[in-house]
Short mmCIF file of C-alpha atoms in Angstrom, two decimals:
data_model
loop_
_atom_site.label_atom_id
_atom_site.label_comp_id
_atom_site.label_asym_id
_atom_site.label_seq_id
_atom_site.Cartn_x
_atom_site.Cartn_y
_atom_site.Cartn_z
CA GLY Q 281 -18.20 -3.96 12.62
CA GLU Q 282 -16.41 -5.60 15.56
CA SER Q 283 -17.03 -9.26 16.39
CA VAL Q 284 -18.49 -10.63 19.54
CA GLY Q 285 -17.25 -13.88 20.81
CA LEU Q 286 -15.99 -16.42 18.27
CA HIS Q 287 -18.27 -15.43 15.34
CA LEU Q 288 -17.17 -12.97 12.95
CA PRO Q 289 -19.99 -10.48 11.77
CA THR Q 290 -20.84 -11.33 8.19
CA LEU Q 291 -21.79 -8.93 5.44
CA SER Q 292 -23.56 -10.45 2.50
CA VAL Q 293 -23.73 -8.38 -0.85
CA GLN Q 294 -24.74 -8.94 -4.33
CA GLU Q 295 -22.17 -8.73 -6.97
CA GLY Q 296 -22.12 -5.25 -8.44
CA ASP Q 297 -23.41 -3.57 -5.20
CA ASN Q 298 -21.35 -1.43 -3.04
CA SER Q 299 -20.07 -2.75 0.39
CA ILE Q 300 -19.37 -0.79 3.58
CA ILE Q 301 -17.35 -2.45 6.38
CA ASN Q 302 -16.96 -0.73 9.63
CA CYS Q 303 -14.45 -0.85 12.44
CA ALA Q 304 -14.21 0.88 15.81
CA TYR Q 305 -10.69 1.43 17.22
CA SER Q 306 -9.79 1.93 20.78
CA ASN Q 307 -6.73 4.21 21.11
CA SER Q 308 -7.41 8.20 20.42
CA ALA Q 309 -3.71 8.50 20.05
CA SER Q 310 -3.46 6.06 17.15
CA ASP Q 311 -2.09 7.95 14.13
CA TYR Q 312 -2.06 5.44 11.37
CA PHE Q 313 -4.71 2.97 10.22
CA ILE Q 314 -4.61 0.20 7.79
CA TRP Q 315 -7.30 -2.12 6.11
CA TYR Q 316 -6.32 -5.71 5.42
CA LYS Q 317 -7.97 -8.50 3.30
CA GLN Q 318 -7.58 -12.01 4.30
CA GLU Q 319 -8.64 -15.00 2.20
CA SER Q 320 -8.96 -18.42 3.69
CA GLY Q 321 -5.59 -19.96 4.44
CA LYS Q 322 -3.53 -17.01 3.49
CA GLY Q 323 -1.92 -14.09 5.36
CA PRO Q 324 -3.52 -10.66 5.34
CA GLN Q 325 -2.97 -8.47 2.43
CA PHE Q 326 -2.50 -4.73 2.53
CA ILE Q 327 -5.59 -2.85 0.83
CA ILE Q 328 -5.46 0.84 1.87
CA ASP Q 329 -4.11 3.04 4.73
CA ILE Q 330 -4.85 6.40 6.19
CA ARG Q 331 -3.17 8.73 8.54
CA SER Q 332 -4.82 10.63 11.28
CA ASN Q 333 -4.51 13.92 9.61
CA MET Q 334 -6.83 12.92 6.90
CA ASP Q 335 -10.43 11.85 6.91
CA LYS Q 336 -10.89 10.14 3.51
CA ARG Q 337 -8.48 8.43 1.12
CA GLN Q 338 -9.45 6.67 -2.14
CA GLY Q 339 -7.78 3.78 -3.96
CA GLN Q 340 -8.78 1.60 -6.81
CA ARG Q 341 -12.53 0.57 -6.03
CA VAL Q 342 -11.82 1.20 -2.29
CA THR Q 343 -12.34 4.18 -0.10
CA VAL Q 344 -11.36 4.52 3.54
CA LEU Q 345 -13.17 7.01 5.88
CA LEU Q 346 -11.76 7.98 9.28
CA ASN Q 347 -14.01 9.70 11.83
CA LYS Q 348 -11.54 10.61 14.71
CA THR Q 349 -14.45 12.00 16.94
CA VAL Q 350 -16.06 8.75 17.31
CA LYS Q 351 -13.01 6.61 16.60
CA HIS Q 352 -14.53 4.96 13.60
CA LEU Q 353 -13.08 3.77 10.43
CA SER Q 354 -14.89 2.42 7.39
CA LEU Q 355 -13.97 0.73 4.16
CA GLN Q 356 -16.06 1.15 1.08
CA ILE Q 357 -15.68 -1.19 -1.87
CA ALA Q 358 -17.40 -0.21 -5.05
CA ALA Q 359 -18.93 -2.71 -7.53
CA THR Q 360 -18.25 -5.54 -5.31
CA GLN Q 361 -16.90 -8.66 -7.14
CA PRO Q 362 -16.94 -12.31 -6.12
CA GLY Q 363 -13.10 -12.02 -5.58
CA ASP Q 364 -13.65 -9.65 -2.84
CA SER Q 365 -15.09 -12.30 -0.64
CA ALA Q 366 -12.78 -12.48 2.32
CA VAL Q 367 -12.25 -11.39 5.87
CA TYR Q 368 -11.57 -7.60 6.22
CA PHE Q 369 -10.01 -6.16 9.33
CA CYS Q 370 -8.60 -2.92 10.35
CA ALA Q 371 -5.50 -2.11 12.21
CA GLU Q 372 -4.64 0.92 14.47
CA ILE Q 373 -0.98 1.78 14.76
CA TYR Q 374 0.73 4.04 17.31
CA SER Q 375 4.32 5.10 17.09
CA GLY Q 376 5.10 2.67 14.03
CA TYR Q 377 4.20 -0.39 15.90
CA ALA Q 378 0.91 -2.53 15.42
CA LEU Q 379 -1.12 -1.69 18.26
CA ASN Q 380 -4.24 -3.50 17.76
CA PHE Q 381 -6.09 -5.37 15.06
CA GLY Q 382 -9.86 -5.74 14.92
CA LYS Q 383 -11.40 -9.32 14.66
CA GLY Q 384 -12.63 -8.62 11.13
CA THR Q 385 -15.79 -8.84 9.28
CA SER Q 386 -16.40 -11.65 6.60
CA LEU Q 387 -17.76 -10.20 3.23
CA LEU Q 388 -19.63 -12.71 1.14
CA VAL Q 389 -20.44 -11.73 -2.26
CA THR Q 390 -23.26 -13.60 -4.13
CA PRO Q 391 -23.70 -13.69 -7.87
CA SER F 292 10.81 -6.12 -4.43
CA GLN F 293 10.41 -7.25 -0.89
CA THR F 294 9.17 -10.88 -0.04
CA ILE F 295 8.38 -12.86 3.08
CA HIS F 296 8.88 -16.42 3.38
CA GLN F 297 7.17 -18.62 6.13
CA TRP F 298 7.41 -22.31 6.59
CA PRO F 299 6.26 -24.88 6.95
CA ALA F 300 2.74 -24.04 5.62
CA THR F 301 1.02 -26.70 7.91
CA LEU F 302 2.44 -28.74 10.84
CA VAL F 303 0.89 -31.20 12.99
CA GLN F 304 2.77 -31.78 16.32
CA PRO F 305 1.99 -33.74 19.45
CA VAL F 306 1.68 -32.25 22.86
CA GLY F 307 4.95 -31.86 24.56
CA SER F 308 6.98 -31.77 21.35
CA PRO F 309 9.25 -28.79 20.44
CA LEU F 310 8.43 -26.26 17.72
CA SER F 311 10.43 -24.17 15.31
CA LEU F 312 8.87 -21.72 12.77
CA GLU F 313 11.02 -19.82 10.50
CA CYS F 314 10.54 -16.58 8.60
CA THR F 315 12.78 -14.82 6.19
CA VAL F 316 12.43 -11.63 4.45
CA GLU F 317 14.21 -10.51 1.29
CA GLY F 318 14.78 -7.34 -0.48
CA THR F 319 15.03 -5.15 2.45
CA SER F 320 17.44 -4.41 5.27
CA ASN F 321 16.94 -3.78 9.00
CA PRO F 322 13.04 -4.51 9.06
CA ASN F 323 10.78 -4.71 12.02
CA LEU F 324 9.82 -8.25 12.29
CA TYR F 325 6.75 -9.67 14.05
CA TRP F 326 5.16 -12.87 14.97
CA TYR F 327 1.35 -13.01 15.31
CA ARG F 328 -1.08 -15.68 16.20
CA GLN F 329 -4.61 -15.89 14.89
CA ALA F 330 -7.12 -18.11 16.38
CA ALA F 331 -10.26 -19.11 14.51
CA GLY F 332 -12.80 -16.24 14.42
CA ARG F 333 -10.39 -13.89 16.37
CA GLY F 334 -8.10 -11.02 15.65
CA LEU F 335 -4.42 -11.03 15.29
CA GLN F 336 -2.50 -11.35 18.63
CA LEU F 337 0.98 -9.99 18.65
CA LEU F 338 3.39 -12.39 20.15
CA PHE F 339 6.85 -10.80 19.59
CA TYR F 340 8.27 -8.15 17.58
CA SER F 341 11.98 -7.22 16.93
CA VAL F 342 13.73 -3.96 15.79
CA GLY F 343 17.07 -5.64 15.25
CA ILE F 344 19.30 -8.66 15.54
CA GLY F 345 19.12 -10.11 19.08
CA GLN F 346 16.38 -7.59 20.00
CA ILE F 347 13.20 -9.24 20.94
CA SER F 348 10.10 -7.77 22.81
CA SER F 349 7.51 -10.29 24.08
CA GLU F 350 3.88 -8.92 24.17
CA VAL F 351 2.17 -12.03 25.80
CA PRO F 352 3.87 -14.39 28.38
CA GLN F 353 3.64 -18.04 27.38
CA ASN F 354 5.54 -20.96 26.50
CA LEU F 355 6.89 -19.57 23.27
CA SER F 356 9.94 -17.72 22.42
CA ALA F 357 11.48 -15.81 19.60
CA SER F 358 14.96 -15.26 18.16
CA ARG F 359 16.45 -13.18 15.41
CA PRO F 360 19.82 -14.64 14.65
CA GLN F 361 20.16 -12.69 11.44
CA ASP F 362 18.76 -9.39 10.29
CA ARG F 363 16.20 -10.64 8.19
CA GLN F 364 15.65 -14.16 9.93
CA PHE F 365 12.92 -14.40 12.58
CA ILE F 366 12.23 -17.79 14.42
CA LEU F 367 9.47 -18.86 16.72
CA SER F 368 10.24 -21.81 19.08
CA SER F 369 8.79 -23.62 21.75
CA LYS F 370 10.29 -26.38 23.92
CA LYS F 371 7.12 -28.04 24.83
CA LEU F 372 3.93 -27.50 22.87
CA LEU F 373 0.51 -27.31 24.58
CA LEU F 374 -2.75 -27.95 22.99
CA SER F 375 -3.73 -24.30 23.37
CA ASP F 376 -0.74 -23.43 21.01
CA SER F 377 -2.82 -24.58 18.02
CA GLY F 378 -3.39 -21.79 15.79
CA PHE F 379 -2.32 -19.89 12.64
CA TYR F 380 0.93 -18.19 12.97
CA LEU F 381 1.79 -15.24 10.87
CA CYS F 382 5.18 -13.60 10.43
CA ALA F 383 5.26 -9.95 9.37
CA TRP F 384 7.63 -7.19 8.55
CA SER F 385 7.69 -3.46 8.21
CA PRO F 386 10.20 -0.85 7.44
CA LEU F 387 12.36 0.32 10.31
CA GLY F 388 12.04 3.76 11.57
CA GLN F 389 9.19 5.01 9.39
CA GLY F 390 6.37 6.38 11.44
CA GLY F 391 3.55 4.16 10.45
CA SER F 392 4.01 1.87 7.54
CA PRO F 393 1.90 -1.11 6.59
CA LEU F 394 2.87 -4.61 7.95
CA HIS F 395 3.53 -7.20 5.34
CA PHE F 396 2.46 -10.60 6.17
CA GLY F 397 3.67 -14.09 5.16
CA ASN F 398 1.09 -16.82 4.26
CA GLY F 399 1.24 -18.36 7.61
CA THR F 400 1.62 -21.59 9.21
CA ARG F 401 -1.26 -23.57 10.26
CA LEU F 402 -0.24 -25.34 13.65
CA THR F 403 -2.29 -28.24 15.02
CA VAL F 404 -1.18 -29.57 18.39
CA THR F 405 -2.57 -33.00 19.10
#
């Protein structure tokens, strides 16, 4: 979920388990949402996106769910691998410009 | 394919010194360009964005400035750095005019002001 203060929330999962990372967005008019993965010392990498006319979208091992009623977004990672360890954050976009990025959730995959 | 380059990767500068970070994009024309700052444990803060040469919008008033001298070049500058300018600076681009497209990020510049 969203962070409080300077500490990112951390999700610890075992290798092979499924992971669910949550995000609450702020603008009900946002029409486009993106999940990013950021490894230490690198720029964010695009994972998957979803438009507001959808409530679910699947990629390779990842699924994004959108609940516009409660302004909630989630990222599901199937069969989590050590290489999935990173900070994940969502972004809400309005009219093509990045409106807001969440502070992120740190995913730690243990063997 | 499109690529984005940022340099330098790391930079240590004394307080009061000037700053110039450069970002270039290849493989696309007329991109939207962005500068973000990421402080430790925090989200991305949009500093500037540009929809064309010489067109800069500032999101946060501060002692930083941005320029876009060429279509695919975006520069972040400061005349006098403050300690609070330390952070991880990210450049990003997105296709112009498409209603909602992913931003693609460079690998960032880690700036430490001492």
